[in-house]
Every structure is written in C-alpha cells, then in structure tokens.
Amino acid sequence: MNQDVIITCAVTGAADTAHRSPHVPVTPEEISNAAIEAWNAGAAIAHIHVRDPATKQCSRRLDLYAEVCERLRAAQCDVIINLTAGMGGDLYIGPEDNPTAFCPETDLVGGLERLLHIEELKPEICTLDCGSLNFGDSNLVYVSTPDMLRRAAARIQQLDVTVELEIFDTGNLWFALQMRKEGLINDNALFQLCHGIPWGAPPELSLLKAMVDMLPADSQWTSFALGRHQLPWAAQSVLLGGHVRVGLEDNLYLDKGVFATNGQLVERAVNIVENLGGRVLSPSEARQKLRLRGSQ
C-alpha cells in the first residue's frame, strides 16, 4: 500500500461532456476555477485540457492554455500544472468505400506540433499518450506512432518538463519502457495507467496488477478508471502502491443520478486515502516526491 498519496484532478478533459453536466468547465476562467476548487479540496496536481468557449469542444489553442495558467498564478494557487499534450491525434477514417477520405472532424498533426503550448508555457508536467488506439465504436483512431513518440519524448526531455506517460493498454506500457531503455524517458517519469476507455485496457483489477508488475521498481505511478469505477479504482490504486486520479474528465457523477463537481470528487478521494490509513500529499510534497523541476 502507498502511504503517501498524490491526488490528481483531471478537471475537464476532451470528450463531448459539457452538454451532459452543468459542472464541466469550459472557459479558461471556469477551468482555472475548477483547478483551484480541486486544489482546495486536496488535489496536488491539476490535469488540464482547454475547450473552445464558443463550441465547448476540445481545443489546442495556445491562448486558452496561457490564460488558464495566468489565472492560476494570479490566484497564488500552487497546484502542480499538468497540461495535456495529447490533442492533435484524432483521425476519423472515411466511409467503407473510401476510407482515406478522412472526415472533417479529423485533427491530426505531428508529435512536435502537439507540444507547441508546452514549448511556450513549460508546465511542470505534460502528458504523452504512448500508443495508437481505436477510440470508441466509430471510425475514430487516436494516432501516436513510435516515431512520433520518440521525437516528442526527446523534446519534452529537452524542455525539462516531467512527462506523464498515458498508458491505455499493455502495448503502450511496453513501448514506454522501451523509450526509458533508450534514454528518452527520465527516471522520474510518472506512469498513468488508464482503464475503461473503449477500446483500451478494460477496468479489470487483475490487469491493473499485471501492468503494475511490469513497472520499474523505482517508478511513480497512478491510475484511473472511467465512470462508476472511478472511486473504487482510487482505493485499489492506493492498495497496489500507486497514486490517485479523479475528476470530471473521467466521471460526471458523485452518486447515481447526482452530478459531481471536481472538488467533491477530490474530497471523496481524500476520504478514501485517509480511511485506508494513507496521507494525502500537498503540492510542495508532491513536487519533492516526483522530483519536479527545481524541487531537488
């Protein structure tokens, strides 16, 4: 069991959820306020996507990321900022008779272009999605090839940003470990084991245990599962020696039929950790634990 637990709150995500819950933040002001709410509730890390305020859909706009970061600094909030670098991998395959006629929803750019906001803002942590994935039941494929990943990992390393390796299946983990062998991933990388996203790793505890057993002994890791699995998964993650991620990116509900806020989900996670006998780390303690830039 992990006695010293870091809680991450993924405050909004990229899915089309803003119309499903009144609490999903959309504008930079709402997203920064959600991160502050999560921080006040006990989260050490805020994992941040941005959305186009007009359409409420996910976005890669630098100005939106910059505004969120500026608002957090102005509020003197010391939450660790973890910016996604996963946007720009969506490939919508065309119809059966013309699959290369990619649909207009396609947003596919190279691995380095996905890092433009990381280059500019240099957060303490950014994510790297460690493989391609059939995403959902339609023709959407998330594209993250070995060549893209090697280039992106090397650039993140050069920027002195700690990488959070998003692991959606066992092959993703295999390749992340390969990049570590090649020296592209520092030994303070944070492994994020992602379960329940169709069609990646299912939310099966035996699979989580098998993936944890593949990790280097000195690594820091966290995990999450979608929807109703989120809070029980937090307990299992701690019991297996990991950290915790909750938030509206992964789950909209506090109880059946009751919409959650980010702060409420973090409060539940804090209760789980403490009831198991663990301790929730502050942002400054988490910086030391993860050996983030400037904390050594």
Short mmCIF file of C-alpha atoms in Angstrom, two decimals:
data_model
loop_
_atom_site.label_atom_id
_atom_site.label_comp_id
_atom_site.label_asym_id
_atom_site.label_seq_id
_atom_site.Cartn_x
_atom_site.Cartn_y
_atom_site.Cartn_z
CA MET A 1 0.00 0.00 0.00
CA ASN A 2 1.10 3.55 -0.73
CA GLN A 3 1.15 5.59 2.49
CA ASP A 4 1.91 8.97 0.84
CA VAL A 5 -0.56 9.65 -1.93
CA ILE A 6 -0.66 12.31 -4.64
CA ILE A 7 -4.14 13.16 -5.90
CA THR A 8 -4.51 14.42 -9.47
CA CYS A 9 -7.75 16.05 -10.59
CA ALA A 10 -8.48 15.93 -14.33
CA VAL A 11 -10.83 18.88 -14.40
CA THR A 12 -12.45 18.89 -17.85
CA GLY A 13 -10.95 16.52 -20.45
CA ALA A 14 -11.57 16.47 -24.20
CA ALA A 15 -14.77 14.45 -24.51
CA ASP A 16 -18.08 15.98 -25.53
CA THR A 17 -19.33 16.15 -21.93
CA ALA A 18 -20.05 19.85 -21.40
CA HIS A 19 -23.66 19.34 -22.52
CA ARG A 20 -24.09 16.36 -20.18
CA SER A 21 -23.25 18.02 -16.86
CA PRO A 22 -23.59 21.64 -15.71
CA HIS A 23 -20.32 21.34 -13.78
CA VAL A 24 -17.92 20.58 -16.65
CA PRO A 25 -15.78 23.73 -17.01
CA VAL A 26 -15.43 25.26 -20.48
CA THR A 27 -13.92 28.75 -20.44
CA PRO A 28 -10.39 29.45 -19.16
CA GLU A 29 -11.92 31.15 -16.13
CA GLU A 30 -14.10 28.12 -15.38
CA ILE A 31 -11.21 25.70 -15.91
CA SER A 32 -8.85 27.64 -13.65
CA ASN A 33 -11.58 27.95 -11.01
CA ALA A 34 -12.13 24.19 -11.24
CA ALA A 35 -8.40 23.61 -10.69
CA ILE A 36 -8.46 25.90 -7.65
CA GLU A 37 -11.53 24.11 -6.31
CA ALA A 38 -9.74 20.77 -6.67
CA TRP A 39 -6.60 22.19 -5.02
CA ASN A 40 -8.61 23.49 -2.07
CA ALA A 41 -10.16 20.03 -1.69
CA GLY A 42 -6.77 18.31 -1.57
CA ALA A 43 -5.51 17.76 -5.12
CA ALA A 44 -1.79 18.36 -5.62
CA ILE A 45 -1.97 18.18 -9.45
CA ALA A 46 -4.47 19.65 -11.90
CA HIS A 47 -4.53 17.89 -15.26
CA ILE A 48 -5.75 20.45 -17.78
CA HIS A 49 -7.29 20.41 -21.24
CA VAL A 50 -8.86 23.52 -22.75
CA ARG A 51 -12.07 23.99 -24.71
CA ASP A 52 -13.25 26.47 -27.30
CA PRO A 53 -15.63 28.73 -25.33
CA ALA A 54 -17.93 29.09 -28.35
CA THR A 55 -18.33 25.41 -29.25
CA LYS A 56 -17.46 23.83 -25.86
CA GLN A 57 -15.34 21.32 -27.77
CA CYS A 58 -11.71 20.45 -27.10
CA SER A 59 -9.06 22.80 -28.45
CA ARG A 60 -5.30 23.14 -28.97
CA ARG A 61 -5.29 26.97 -28.80
CA LEU A 62 -2.22 28.35 -27.04
CA ASP A 63 -4.04 31.48 -25.85
CA LEU A 64 -6.55 29.38 -23.92
CA TYR A 65 -3.83 27.36 -22.18
CA ALA A 66 -1.93 30.58 -21.42
CA GLU A 67 -5.00 32.21 -19.86
CA VAL A 68 -5.64 29.23 -17.59
CA CYS A 69 -2.03 29.26 -16.38
CA GLU A 70 -2.06 33.03 -15.88
CA ARG A 71 -5.24 32.84 -13.82
CA LEU A 72 -3.79 30.12 -11.60
CA ARG A 73 -0.64 32.17 -11.00
CA ALA A 74 -2.68 35.30 -10.27
CA ALA A 75 -4.69 33.35 -7.69
CA GLN A 76 -1.44 32.29 -5.99
CA CYS A 77 -2.52 28.70 -6.35
CA ASP A 78 0.46 26.36 -6.01
CA VAL A 79 -1.24 23.37 -7.61
CA ILE A 80 1.07 21.49 -9.97
CA ILE A 81 0.01 22.26 -13.54
CA ASN A 82 -0.13 19.20 -15.80
CA LEU A 83 -1.04 20.17 -19.36
CA THR A 84 -2.22 17.60 -21.86
CA ALA A 85 -0.12 17.17 -24.97
CA GLY A 86 -2.49 14.63 -26.44
CA MET A 87 -4.57 16.89 -28.65
CA GLY A 88 -3.91 16.59 -32.37
CA GLY A 89 -4.06 12.81 -32.73
CA ASP A 90 -7.66 12.33 -33.87
CA LEU A 91 -8.03 10.55 -37.21
CA TYR A 92 -11.57 9.91 -38.38
CA ILE A 93 -11.43 7.25 -41.09
CA GLY A 94 -13.73 7.79 -44.06
CA PRO A 95 -16.61 5.54 -45.16
CA GLU A 96 -16.16 1.88 -46.07
CA ASP A 97 -15.93 2.61 -49.80
CA ASN A 98 -13.42 5.45 -49.34
CA PRO A 99 -11.58 5.12 -46.01
CA THR A 100 -8.87 7.63 -46.96
CA ALA A 101 -11.50 10.38 -47.34
CA PHE A 102 -10.93 11.42 -43.74
CA CYS A 103 -13.88 13.05 -42.01
CA PRO A 104 -13.80 16.81 -41.28
CA GLU A 105 -13.59 16.14 -37.52
CA THR A 106 -10.04 14.86 -38.09
CA ASP A 107 -7.42 16.81 -36.14
CA LEU A 108 -4.13 15.11 -36.92
CA VAL A 109 -0.77 16.83 -36.53
CA GLY A 110 2.74 15.62 -35.80
CA GLY A 111 4.05 14.85 -32.34
CA LEU A 112 6.10 18.03 -32.10
CA GLU A 113 3.21 20.28 -33.12
CA ARG A 114 1.20 18.80 -30.26
CA LEU A 115 3.85 20.30 -27.94
CA LEU A 116 3.66 23.94 -29.08
CA HIS A 117 1.89 25.08 -25.90
CA ILE A 118 4.33 23.04 -23.80
CA GLU A 119 7.23 24.78 -25.54
CA GLU A 120 5.73 28.18 -24.74
CA LEU A 121 4.37 27.64 -21.21
CA LYS A 122 6.75 24.96 -19.84
CA PRO A 123 4.43 23.44 -17.22
CA GLU A 124 5.92 21.21 -14.56
CA ILE A 125 4.25 18.13 -16.10
CA CYS A 126 2.81 17.32 -19.53
CA THR A 127 1.30 14.12 -20.86
CA LEU A 128 2.42 11.81 -23.64
CA ASP A 129 -0.10 9.29 -25.00
CA CYS A 130 2.03 6.20 -25.53
CA GLY A 131 0.32 4.49 -28.45
CA SER A 132 -2.41 4.47 -31.06
CA LEU A 133 -5.89 3.31 -30.11
CA ASN A 134 -9.28 2.51 -31.61
CA PHE A 135 -11.25 5.13 -29.72
CA GLY A 136 -14.90 4.23 -29.21
CA ASP A 137 -17.22 2.42 -31.58
CA SER A 138 -16.98 4.66 -34.66
CA ASN A 139 -14.14 5.25 -37.11
CA LEU A 140 -12.03 7.35 -34.73
CA VAL A 141 -8.44 6.24 -34.32
CA TYR A 142 -6.12 8.07 -31.94
CA VAL A 143 -2.74 8.16 -33.67
CA SER A 144 0.51 8.15 -31.71
CA THR A 145 3.16 6.21 -33.60
CA PRO A 146 6.59 5.09 -32.33
CA ASP A 147 8.34 7.72 -34.48
CA MET A 148 6.04 10.47 -33.14
CA LEU A 149 6.55 9.30 -29.58
CA ARG A 150 10.33 9.16 -29.78
CA ARG A 151 10.51 12.69 -31.18
CA ALA A 152 8.03 14.06 -28.64
CA ALA A 153 9.68 12.31 -25.68
CA ALA A 154 13.09 13.70 -26.65
CA ARG A 155 11.68 17.22 -26.95
CA ILE A 156 9.87 17.05 -23.59
CA GLN A 157 13.13 15.88 -22.05
CA GLN A 158 14.98 18.85 -23.59
CA LEU A 159 12.37 21.24 -22.18
CA ASP A 160 12.97 19.87 -18.66
CA VAL A 161 9.28 19.07 -18.27
CA THR A 162 8.37 15.91 -16.36
CA VAL A 163 6.44 13.56 -18.59
CA GLU A 164 3.29 11.73 -17.54
CA LEU A 165 3.11 8.62 -19.69
CA GLU A 166 -0.50 7.87 -20.60
CA ILE A 167 -0.81 4.09 -20.83
CA PHE A 168 -4.03 2.90 -22.47
CA ASP A 169 -3.06 -0.74 -22.97
CA THR A 170 -0.25 -3.19 -22.29
CA GLY A 171 1.48 -2.46 -25.61
CA ASN A 172 1.61 1.23 -24.66
CA LEU A 173 3.41 0.28 -21.46
CA TRP A 174 5.80 -1.99 -23.33
CA PHE A 175 6.77 0.88 -25.63
CA ALA A 176 7.05 3.41 -22.77
CA LEU A 177 9.51 1.06 -21.08
CA GLN A 178 11.39 0.77 -24.36
CA MET A 179 11.72 4.57 -24.54
CA ARG A 180 13.05 4.55 -21.00
CA LYS A 181 15.69 1.97 -22.04
CA GLU A 182 16.63 4.23 -24.95
CA GLY A 183 17.15 7.17 -22.58
CA LEU A 184 14.21 9.17 -23.94
CA ILE A 185 12.29 8.99 -20.66
CA ASN A 186 13.83 10.19 -17.40
CA ASP A 187 13.57 8.01 -14.32
CA ASN A 188 11.18 10.47 -12.65
CA ALA A 189 8.53 9.95 -15.34
CA LEU A 190 5.02 9.45 -13.94
CA PHE A 191 3.18 6.43 -15.34
CA GLN A 192 -0.58 6.93 -15.70
CA LEU A 193 -2.45 3.63 -16.14
CA CYS A 194 -5.72 4.43 -17.92
CA HIS A 195 -8.57 1.90 -17.75
CA GLY A 196 -12.07 1.71 -19.13
CA ILE A 197 -11.60 3.76 -22.31
CA PRO A 198 -13.10 1.82 -25.24
CA TRP A 199 -11.12 0.04 -26.64
CA GLY A 200 -8.05 0.17 -24.48
CA ALA A 201 -7.39 -1.57 -21.18
CA PRO A 202 -10.63 -2.73 -19.52
CA PRO A 203 -11.29 -1.88 -15.86
CA GLU A 204 -10.17 -5.26 -14.57
CA LEU A 205 -8.15 -5.34 -11.36
CA SER A 206 -6.14 -8.35 -12.50
CA LEU A 207 -4.98 -6.33 -15.50
CA LEU A 208 -4.08 -3.33 -13.33
CA LYS A 209 -1.99 -5.64 -11.13
CA ALA A 210 -0.28 -7.16 -14.19
CA MET A 211 0.58 -3.67 -15.51
CA VAL A 212 1.88 -2.55 -12.12
CA ASP A 213 4.10 -5.64 -12.06
CA MET A 214 5.65 -4.52 -15.37
CA LEU A 215 6.72 -1.13 -13.96
CA PRO A 216 10.29 -0.42 -12.86
CA ALA A 217 10.64 -0.79 -9.10
CA ASP A 218 11.64 2.85 -8.63
CA SER A 219 8.82 4.38 -10.67
CA GLN A 220 5.95 6.58 -9.55
CA TRP A 221 2.58 5.66 -10.98
CA THR A 222 -1.07 6.50 -10.76
CA SER A 223 -4.19 5.10 -12.37
CA PHE A 224 -7.83 5.78 -13.07
CA ALA A 225 -10.92 4.10 -14.47
CA LEU A 226 -13.93 5.73 -16.08
CA GLY A 227 -17.41 6.34 -14.75
CA ARG A 228 -18.71 4.35 -11.80
CA HIS A 229 -15.32 2.65 -11.44
CA GLN A 230 -13.53 5.91 -10.62
CA LEU A 231 -13.75 5.99 -6.84
CA PRO A 232 -13.41 2.24 -6.17
CA TRP A 233 -10.40 2.33 -8.51
CA ALA A 234 -8.83 5.05 -6.38
CA ALA A 235 -8.81 2.66 -3.43
CA GLN A 236 -7.34 -0.16 -5.50
CA SER A 237 -4.63 2.13 -6.86
CA VAL A 238 -3.52 3.09 -3.35
CA LEU A 239 -3.61 -0.52 -2.14
CA LEU A 240 -1.35 -1.58 -5.01
CA GLY A 241 1.15 1.18 -4.21
CA GLY A 242 0.09 3.94 -6.57
CA HIS A 243 -1.36 7.42 -6.55
CA VAL A 244 -4.89 8.57 -7.47
CA ARG A 245 -6.63 10.43 -10.27
CA VAL A 246 -10.23 11.63 -10.14
CA GLY A 247 -12.14 14.45 -11.85
CA LEU A 248 -14.83 15.28 -14.37
CA GLU A 249 -12.70 14.20 -17.32
CA ASP A 250 -13.32 10.61 -16.28
CA ASN A 251 -16.58 10.62 -14.31
CA LEU A 252 -19.51 13.04 -14.09
CA TYR A 253 -21.30 11.60 -11.06
CA LEU A 254 -20.88 11.69 -7.29
CA ASP A 255 -23.67 9.17 -6.70
CA LYS A 256 -26.19 7.57 -9.01
CA GLY A 257 -28.04 10.39 -10.75
CA VAL A 258 -26.15 13.11 -8.80
CA PHE A 259 -23.76 15.27 -10.78
CA ALA A 260 -20.38 15.83 -9.15
CA THR A 261 -18.08 18.80 -9.04
CA ASN A 262 -14.33 18.37 -9.25
CA GLY A 263 -13.99 19.42 -5.62
CA GLN A 264 -16.49 16.82 -4.46
CA LEU A 265 -14.66 14.04 -6.29
CA VAL A 266 -11.36 15.11 -4.75
CA GLU A 267 -12.98 15.19 -1.29
CA ARG A 268 -14.16 11.60 -1.82
CA ALA A 269 -10.67 10.59 -2.90
CA VAL A 270 -9.14 12.24 0.18
CA ASN A 271 -11.58 10.31 2.40
CA ILE A 272 -10.69 7.05 0.68
CA VAL A 273 -6.96 7.59 1.14
CA GLU A 274 -7.28 8.63 4.77
CA ASN A 275 -9.73 5.85 5.65
CA LEU A 276 -7.19 3.37 4.26
CA GLY A 277 -4.58 4.84 6.59
CA GLY A 278 -2.71 6.87 4.00
CA ARG A 279 -1.77 10.53 3.86
CA VAL A 280 -2.56 12.98 1.06
CA LEU A 281 0.48 14.97 -0.08
CA SER A 282 0.43 18.73 -0.55
CA PRO A 283 1.67 20.23 -3.84
CA SER A 284 5.08 21.03 -2.32
CA GLU A 285 5.42 17.47 -1.01
CA ALA A 286 4.30 16.08 -4.37
CA ARG A 287 6.95 18.18 -6.14
CA GLN A 288 9.61 16.55 -3.99
CA LYS A 289 8.13 13.07 -4.44
CA LEU A 290 8.08 13.42 -8.22
CA ARG A 291 11.39 15.29 -8.37
CA LEU A 292 9.89 18.05 -10.48
CA ARG A 293 11.94 20.85 -11.97
CA GLY A 294 13.58 22.95 -9.26
CA SER A 295 12.48 20.70 -6.37
CA GLN A 296 15.64 18.62 -5.99
#
